[in-house]
Tab-separated table of C-alpha atoms in Angstrom:
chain	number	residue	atom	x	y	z
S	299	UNK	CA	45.042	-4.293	54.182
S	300	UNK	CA	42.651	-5.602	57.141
S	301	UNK	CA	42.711	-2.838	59.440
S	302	UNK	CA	42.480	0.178	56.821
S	303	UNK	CA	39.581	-1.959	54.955
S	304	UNK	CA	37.978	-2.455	58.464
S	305	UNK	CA	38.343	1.290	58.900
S	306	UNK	CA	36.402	2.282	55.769
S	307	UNK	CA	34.088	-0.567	55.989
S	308	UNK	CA	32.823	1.083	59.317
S	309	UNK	CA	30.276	2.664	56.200
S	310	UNK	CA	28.936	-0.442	54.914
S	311	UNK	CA	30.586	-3.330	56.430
S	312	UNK	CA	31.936	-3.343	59.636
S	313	UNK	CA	32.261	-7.054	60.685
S	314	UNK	CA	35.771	-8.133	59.599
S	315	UNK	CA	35.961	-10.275	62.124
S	316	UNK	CA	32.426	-10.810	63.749
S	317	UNK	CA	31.115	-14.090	64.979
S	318	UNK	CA	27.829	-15.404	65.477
S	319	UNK	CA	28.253	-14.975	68.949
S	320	UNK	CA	29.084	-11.493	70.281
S	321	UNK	CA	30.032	-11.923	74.217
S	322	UNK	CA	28.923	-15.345	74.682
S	323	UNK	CA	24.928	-14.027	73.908
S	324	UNK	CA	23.813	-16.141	70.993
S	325	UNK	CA	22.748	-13.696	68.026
S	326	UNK	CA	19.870	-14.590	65.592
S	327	UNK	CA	20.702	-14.168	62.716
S	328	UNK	CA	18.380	-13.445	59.625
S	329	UNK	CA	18.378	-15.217	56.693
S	330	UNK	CA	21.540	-14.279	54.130
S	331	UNK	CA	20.130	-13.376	51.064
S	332	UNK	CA	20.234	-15.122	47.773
S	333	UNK	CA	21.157	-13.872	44.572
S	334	UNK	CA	17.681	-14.188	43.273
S	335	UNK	CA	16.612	-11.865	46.230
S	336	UNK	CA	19.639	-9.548	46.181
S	337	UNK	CA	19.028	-8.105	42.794
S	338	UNK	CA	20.617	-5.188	41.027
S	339	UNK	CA	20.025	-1.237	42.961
S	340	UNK	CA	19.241	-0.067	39.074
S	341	UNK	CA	20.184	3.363	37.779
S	342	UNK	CA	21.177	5.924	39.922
S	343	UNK	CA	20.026	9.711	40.757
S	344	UNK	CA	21.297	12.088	37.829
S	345	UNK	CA	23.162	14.702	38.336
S	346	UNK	CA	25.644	13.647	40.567
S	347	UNK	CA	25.477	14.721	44.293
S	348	UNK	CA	28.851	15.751	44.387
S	349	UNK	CA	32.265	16.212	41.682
S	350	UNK	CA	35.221	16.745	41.967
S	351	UNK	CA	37.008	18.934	44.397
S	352	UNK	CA	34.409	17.853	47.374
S	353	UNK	CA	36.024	16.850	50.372
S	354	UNK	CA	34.794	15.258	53.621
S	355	UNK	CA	36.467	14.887	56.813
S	356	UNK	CA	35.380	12.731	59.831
S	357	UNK	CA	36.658	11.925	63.468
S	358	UNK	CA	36.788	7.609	64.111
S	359	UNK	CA	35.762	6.502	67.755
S	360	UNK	CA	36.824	3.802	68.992
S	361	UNK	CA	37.122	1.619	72.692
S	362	UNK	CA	35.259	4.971	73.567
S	363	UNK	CA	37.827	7.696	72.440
S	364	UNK	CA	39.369	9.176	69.555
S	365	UNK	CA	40.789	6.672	67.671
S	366	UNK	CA	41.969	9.167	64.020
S	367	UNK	CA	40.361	10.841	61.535
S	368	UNK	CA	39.177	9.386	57.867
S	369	UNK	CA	39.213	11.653	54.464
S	370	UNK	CA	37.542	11.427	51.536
S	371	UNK	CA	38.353	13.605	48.491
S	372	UNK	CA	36.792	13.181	44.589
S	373	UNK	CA	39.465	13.657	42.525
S	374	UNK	CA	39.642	15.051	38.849
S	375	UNK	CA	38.599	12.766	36.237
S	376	UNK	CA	41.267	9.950	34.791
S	377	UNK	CA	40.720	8.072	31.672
S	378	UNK	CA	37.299	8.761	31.614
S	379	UNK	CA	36.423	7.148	35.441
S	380	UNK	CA	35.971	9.200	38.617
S	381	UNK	CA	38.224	8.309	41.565
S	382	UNK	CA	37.308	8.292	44.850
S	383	UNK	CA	40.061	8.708	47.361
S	384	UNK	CA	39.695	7.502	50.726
S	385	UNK	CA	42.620	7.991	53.735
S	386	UNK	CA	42.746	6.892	57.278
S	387	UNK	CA	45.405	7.708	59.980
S	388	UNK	CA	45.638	6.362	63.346
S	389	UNK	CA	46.065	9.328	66.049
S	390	UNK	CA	48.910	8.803	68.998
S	391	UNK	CA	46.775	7.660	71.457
S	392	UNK	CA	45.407	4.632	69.411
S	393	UNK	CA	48.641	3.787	67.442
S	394	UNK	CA	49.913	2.656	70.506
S	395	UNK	CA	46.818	-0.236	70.608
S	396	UNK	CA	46.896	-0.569	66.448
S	397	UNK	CA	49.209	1.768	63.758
S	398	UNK	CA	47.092	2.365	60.743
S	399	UNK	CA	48.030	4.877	57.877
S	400	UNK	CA	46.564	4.019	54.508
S	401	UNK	CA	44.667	4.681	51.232
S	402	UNK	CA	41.827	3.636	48.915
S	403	UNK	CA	41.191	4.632	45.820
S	404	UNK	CA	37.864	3.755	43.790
S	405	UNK	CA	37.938	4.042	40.186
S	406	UNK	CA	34.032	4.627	39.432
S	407	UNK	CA	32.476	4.933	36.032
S	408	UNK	CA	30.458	8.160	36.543
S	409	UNK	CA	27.176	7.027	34.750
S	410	UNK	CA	26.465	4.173	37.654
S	411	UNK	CA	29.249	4.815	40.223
S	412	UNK	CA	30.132	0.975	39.617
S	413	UNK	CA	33.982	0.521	40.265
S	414	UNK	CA	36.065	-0.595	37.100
S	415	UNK	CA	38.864	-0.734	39.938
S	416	UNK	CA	40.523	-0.378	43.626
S	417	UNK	CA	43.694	0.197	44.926
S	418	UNK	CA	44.564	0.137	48.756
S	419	UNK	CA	47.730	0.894	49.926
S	420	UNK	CA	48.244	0.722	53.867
S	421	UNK	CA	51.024	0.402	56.730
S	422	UNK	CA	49.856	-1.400	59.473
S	423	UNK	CA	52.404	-1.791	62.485
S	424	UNK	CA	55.016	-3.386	60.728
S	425	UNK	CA	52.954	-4.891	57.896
S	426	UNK	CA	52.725	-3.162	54.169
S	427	UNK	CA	49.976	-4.111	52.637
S	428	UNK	CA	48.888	-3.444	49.241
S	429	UNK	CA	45.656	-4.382	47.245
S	430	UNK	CA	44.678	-3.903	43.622
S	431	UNK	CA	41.596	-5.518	41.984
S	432	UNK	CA	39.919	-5.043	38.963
S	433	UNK	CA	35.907	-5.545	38.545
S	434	UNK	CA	34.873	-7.907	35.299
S	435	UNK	CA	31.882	-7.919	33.873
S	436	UNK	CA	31.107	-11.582	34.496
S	437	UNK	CA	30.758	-10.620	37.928
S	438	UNK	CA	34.267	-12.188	39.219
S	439	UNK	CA	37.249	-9.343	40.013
S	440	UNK	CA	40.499	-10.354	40.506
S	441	UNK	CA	42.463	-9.688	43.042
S	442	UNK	CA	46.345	-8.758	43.450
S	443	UNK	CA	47.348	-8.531	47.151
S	444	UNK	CA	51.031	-8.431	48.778
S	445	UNK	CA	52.002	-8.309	51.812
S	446	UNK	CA	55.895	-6.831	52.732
S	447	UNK	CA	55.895	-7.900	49.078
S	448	UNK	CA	54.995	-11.414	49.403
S	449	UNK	CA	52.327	-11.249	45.875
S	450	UNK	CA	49.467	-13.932	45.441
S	451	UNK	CA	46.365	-13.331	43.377
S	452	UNK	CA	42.551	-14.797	43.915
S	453	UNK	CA	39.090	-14.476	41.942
S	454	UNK	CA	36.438	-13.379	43.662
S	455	UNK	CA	32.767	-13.861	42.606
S	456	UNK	CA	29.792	-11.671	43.392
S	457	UNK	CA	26.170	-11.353	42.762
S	458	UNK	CA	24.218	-8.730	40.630
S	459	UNK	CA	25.585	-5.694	42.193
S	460	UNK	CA	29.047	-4.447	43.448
S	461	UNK	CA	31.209	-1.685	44.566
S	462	UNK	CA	34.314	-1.577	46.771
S	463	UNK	CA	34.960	-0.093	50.490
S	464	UNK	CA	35.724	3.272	49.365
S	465	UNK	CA	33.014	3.628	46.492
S	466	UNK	CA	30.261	2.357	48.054
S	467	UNK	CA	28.923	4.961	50.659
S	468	UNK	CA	29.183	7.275	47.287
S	469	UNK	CA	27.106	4.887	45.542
S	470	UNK	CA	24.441	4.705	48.572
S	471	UNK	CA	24.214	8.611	47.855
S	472	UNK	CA	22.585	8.904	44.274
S	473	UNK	CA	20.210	5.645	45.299
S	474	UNK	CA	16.502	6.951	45.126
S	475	UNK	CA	15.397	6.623	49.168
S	476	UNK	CA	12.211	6.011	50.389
S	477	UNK	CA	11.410	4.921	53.573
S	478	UNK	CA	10.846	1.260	53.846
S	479	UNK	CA	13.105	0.726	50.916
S	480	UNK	CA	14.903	-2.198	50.924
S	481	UNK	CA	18.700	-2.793	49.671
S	482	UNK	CA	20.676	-5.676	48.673
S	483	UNK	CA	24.459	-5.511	47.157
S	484	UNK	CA	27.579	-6.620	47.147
S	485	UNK	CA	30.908	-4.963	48.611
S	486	UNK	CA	34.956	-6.040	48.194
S	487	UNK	CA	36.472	-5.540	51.301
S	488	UNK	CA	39.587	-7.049	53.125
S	489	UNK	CA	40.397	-9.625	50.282
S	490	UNK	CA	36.747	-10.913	50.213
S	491	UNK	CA	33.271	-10.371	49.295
S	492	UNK	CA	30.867	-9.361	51.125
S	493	UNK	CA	27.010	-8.944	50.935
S	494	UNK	CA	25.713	-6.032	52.433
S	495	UNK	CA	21.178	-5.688	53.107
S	496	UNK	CA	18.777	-3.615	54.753
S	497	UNK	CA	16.082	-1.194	54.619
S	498	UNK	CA	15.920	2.511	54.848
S	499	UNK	CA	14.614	4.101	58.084
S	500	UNK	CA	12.126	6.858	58.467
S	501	UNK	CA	13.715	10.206	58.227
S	502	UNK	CA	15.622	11.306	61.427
S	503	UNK	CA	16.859	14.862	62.532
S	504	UNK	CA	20.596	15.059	63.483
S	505	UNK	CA	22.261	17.885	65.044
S	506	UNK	CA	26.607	18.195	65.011
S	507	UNK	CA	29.048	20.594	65.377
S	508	UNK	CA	29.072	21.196	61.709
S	509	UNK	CA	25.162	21.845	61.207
S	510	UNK	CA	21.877	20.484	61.734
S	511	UNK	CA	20.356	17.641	59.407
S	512	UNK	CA	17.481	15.840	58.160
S	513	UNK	CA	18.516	12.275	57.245
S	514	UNK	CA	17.680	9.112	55.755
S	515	UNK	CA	19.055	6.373	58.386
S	516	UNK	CA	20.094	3.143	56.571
S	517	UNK	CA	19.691	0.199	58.891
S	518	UNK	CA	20.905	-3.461	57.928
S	519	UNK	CA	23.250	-6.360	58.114
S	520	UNK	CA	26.251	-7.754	56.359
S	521	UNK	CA	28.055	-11.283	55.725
S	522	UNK	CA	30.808	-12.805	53.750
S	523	UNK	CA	29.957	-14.688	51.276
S	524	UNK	CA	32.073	-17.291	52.317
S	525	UNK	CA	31.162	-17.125	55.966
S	526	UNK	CA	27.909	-15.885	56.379
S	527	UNK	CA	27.624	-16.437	60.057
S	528	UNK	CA	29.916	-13.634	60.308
S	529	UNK	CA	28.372	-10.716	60.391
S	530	UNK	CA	27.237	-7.480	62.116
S	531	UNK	CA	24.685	-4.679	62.121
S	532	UNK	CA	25.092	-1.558	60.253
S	533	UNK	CA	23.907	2.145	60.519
S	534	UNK	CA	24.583	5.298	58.487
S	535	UNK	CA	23.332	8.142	57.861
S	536	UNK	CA	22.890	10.261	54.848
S	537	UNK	CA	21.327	13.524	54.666
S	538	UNK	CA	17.769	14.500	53.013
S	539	UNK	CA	18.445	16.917	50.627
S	540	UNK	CA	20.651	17.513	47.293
S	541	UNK	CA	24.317	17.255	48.675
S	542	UNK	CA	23.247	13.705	49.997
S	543	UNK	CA	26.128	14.014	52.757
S	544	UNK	CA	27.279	10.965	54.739
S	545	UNK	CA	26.986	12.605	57.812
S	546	UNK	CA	27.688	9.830	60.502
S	547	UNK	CA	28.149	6.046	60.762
S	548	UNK	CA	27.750	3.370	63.571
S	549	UNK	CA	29.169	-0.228	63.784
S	550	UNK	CA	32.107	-2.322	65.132
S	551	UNK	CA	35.960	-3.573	63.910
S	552	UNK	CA	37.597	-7.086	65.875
S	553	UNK	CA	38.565	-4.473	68.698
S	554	UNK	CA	34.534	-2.453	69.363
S	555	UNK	CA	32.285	-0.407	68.186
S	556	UNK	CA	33.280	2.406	65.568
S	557	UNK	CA	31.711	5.741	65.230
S	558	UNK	CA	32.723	7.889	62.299
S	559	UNK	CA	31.205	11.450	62.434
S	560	UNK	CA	31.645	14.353	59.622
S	561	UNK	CA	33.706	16.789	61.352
S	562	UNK	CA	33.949	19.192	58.211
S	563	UNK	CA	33.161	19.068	54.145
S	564	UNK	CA	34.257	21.557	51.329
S	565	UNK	CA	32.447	21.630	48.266
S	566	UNK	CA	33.420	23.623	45.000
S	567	UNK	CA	30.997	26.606	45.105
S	568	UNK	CA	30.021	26.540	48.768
S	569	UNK	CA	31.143	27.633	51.661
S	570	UNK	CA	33.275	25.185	53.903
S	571	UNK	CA	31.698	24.175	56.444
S	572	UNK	CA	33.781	22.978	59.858
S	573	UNK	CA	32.881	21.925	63.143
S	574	UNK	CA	33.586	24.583	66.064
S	575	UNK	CA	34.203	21.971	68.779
S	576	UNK	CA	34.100	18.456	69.062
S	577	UNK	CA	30.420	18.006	70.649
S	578	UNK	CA	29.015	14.458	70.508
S	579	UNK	CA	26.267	13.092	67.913
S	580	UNK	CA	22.823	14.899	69.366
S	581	UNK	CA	19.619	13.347	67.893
C-alpha cells in the first residue's frame, strides 16, 4: 500500500516519508493548520468537468528517468456514486530499484466529489497489500488494511474536509480558482491522514507534447496529522478552462523528486489527444 499511495499522492501529498530535515539543511516549516483555520472547500463547480468514459494517462519521473506510467479512468456509475479508478505500473528499468503494480479506486458521491469509499489493491516486490476504508460522517473512516493477508483495522479522524489519494486531484478540479485563493483539506493516504494547504498561483502558460495550456498552478504544503513535522512541498497544475485537466505535477516519494506529466487524455465527444514524442515540461 505505501509505494502505490506514494505514487498517487505525487498529486496532493507527496511526503510519505519526509523529515524536517531534507539533506542535513534545516527546513522551516510553517505553521500546520488548525481545524478552525482549515475549514470546509464548500460546494463545488456544477456541471462536472469530466464523466464517465474520460481517461488520462501520464509518464512518472523519478531519480531523473522514467520511472512508469499512472492512469486514471471515470468509470460508469455504481449504486448511485462515481468511481474513480486510478493505476500505476512500475516500468523495467525502475522495478529493478522498487516493483510497483497497483490500483485505487474512489467511490465519490457526484454532487460534492466527497468519497463514501476507497479501495487500493497493490503488489509491491513481494508484498500484497490491500486497503479498504469507508468515510463516516462524524468525520472518522475506518480502515481495513492487510498485508500478504495479515488483516488489522484502525479509525482515523479528520477535520472538516476529506477525500482520498485517488479522488482528490478530481475534487481540486470543480473548486472555484482564483488567484490568491487559499486551500485547506484533508487527504487518506498510506494508512493515515493527512492535511494538505496552500494557495493558488497566478495563471501560468504550459506547453507539452500533447498541447499548449493556460493553468492555474496550486502551490502548498502537506503533513500528517500525526506527525506534522513531516512534510513536503507540493505543485500541480490544472488547466484554465472547462475540461479543468491535471496536466502536470511536481514533488518527492522516500527515494526523490516525482514528476508526473499528462502524456495523453480521451474524453467522450472529443478527439483524443496524445503526445507525439516524449519532450520535457516547457514553461
Amino acid at each position: 500500500m505505501r509505494v502505490i499511495s506514494r505514487l498517487l499522492l505525487v498529486w496532493v501529498l507527496v511526503a510519505a516519508s519526509a523529515r524536517a530535515q531534507d539533506g542535513g539543511v534545516a527546513r522551516v516549516l510553517t505553521p500546520f493548520p488548525s481545524d478552525a483555520q482549515c475549514l470546509s472547500l464548500g460546494s463545488i463547480r456544477q456541471p462536472l468537468a469530466f464523466g464517465p468514459g474520460e481517461t488520462l494517462e501520464f509518464d512518472l519521473d523519478a531519480l531523473g528517468a522514467r520511472a512508469g506510467t499512472m492512469t486514471m479512468r471515470v468509470l460508469p456509475p455504481r449504486e448511485g456514486l462515481l468511481p474513480i479508478e486510478v493505476h500505476a505500473k512500475t516500468n523495467t528499468f525502475f522495478s529493478k530499484v522498487r516493483r510497483v503494480d497497483g490500483t485505487g479506486t474512489s467511490y465519490l458521491w457526484p454532487k460534492t466529489l466527497r468519497p463514501q469509499r476507497y479501495y487500493e489493491d497493490a503488489q509491491e516486490n513481494e508484498w500484497h497489500r490491500v486497503a479498504d476504508v469507508t468515510f463516516r460522517k462524524n468525520k472518522t473512516a475506518k480502515l481495513v488494511s492487510s498485508i500478504n493477508g495479515q488483516t488489522s483495522q484502525a479509525e482515523l479522524s479528520y477535520g472538516n474536509d476529506v477525500t482520498d489519494v485517488a479522488g482528490a486531484v478530481f475534487l481540486m478540479r470543480q473548486l472555484e480558482l482564483s488567484e490568491g485563493k487559499r486551500l485547506c483539506f484533508d487527504v487518506y493516504g498510506i494508512r493515515r491522514i493527512w492535511r494538505v494547504w496552500g494557495t493558488v498561483q497566478p495563471k501560468e502558460h504550459v506547453s507539452l507534447p500533447v498541447g499548449e495550456f493556460e493553468t492555474w498552478h496550486l502551490s502548498g504544503e502537506a503533513a500528517r496529522h500525526d506527525w506534522q513535522d513531516a512534510r513536503r512541498d507540493i505543485h500541480v497544475w490544472i488547466t484554465a478552462d472547462e475540461r479543468r485537466l491535471p496536466i502536470a505535477a511536481l514533488g518527492s516519494i522516500d527515494l526523490g523528486a516525482v514528476r508526473a506529466t499528462l502524456t495523453s487524455f480521451t474524453r467522450p465527444g472529443d478527439k483524443a489527444a496524445k503526445a507525439e514524442n516524449k519532450g520535457n515540461l516547457k514553461w
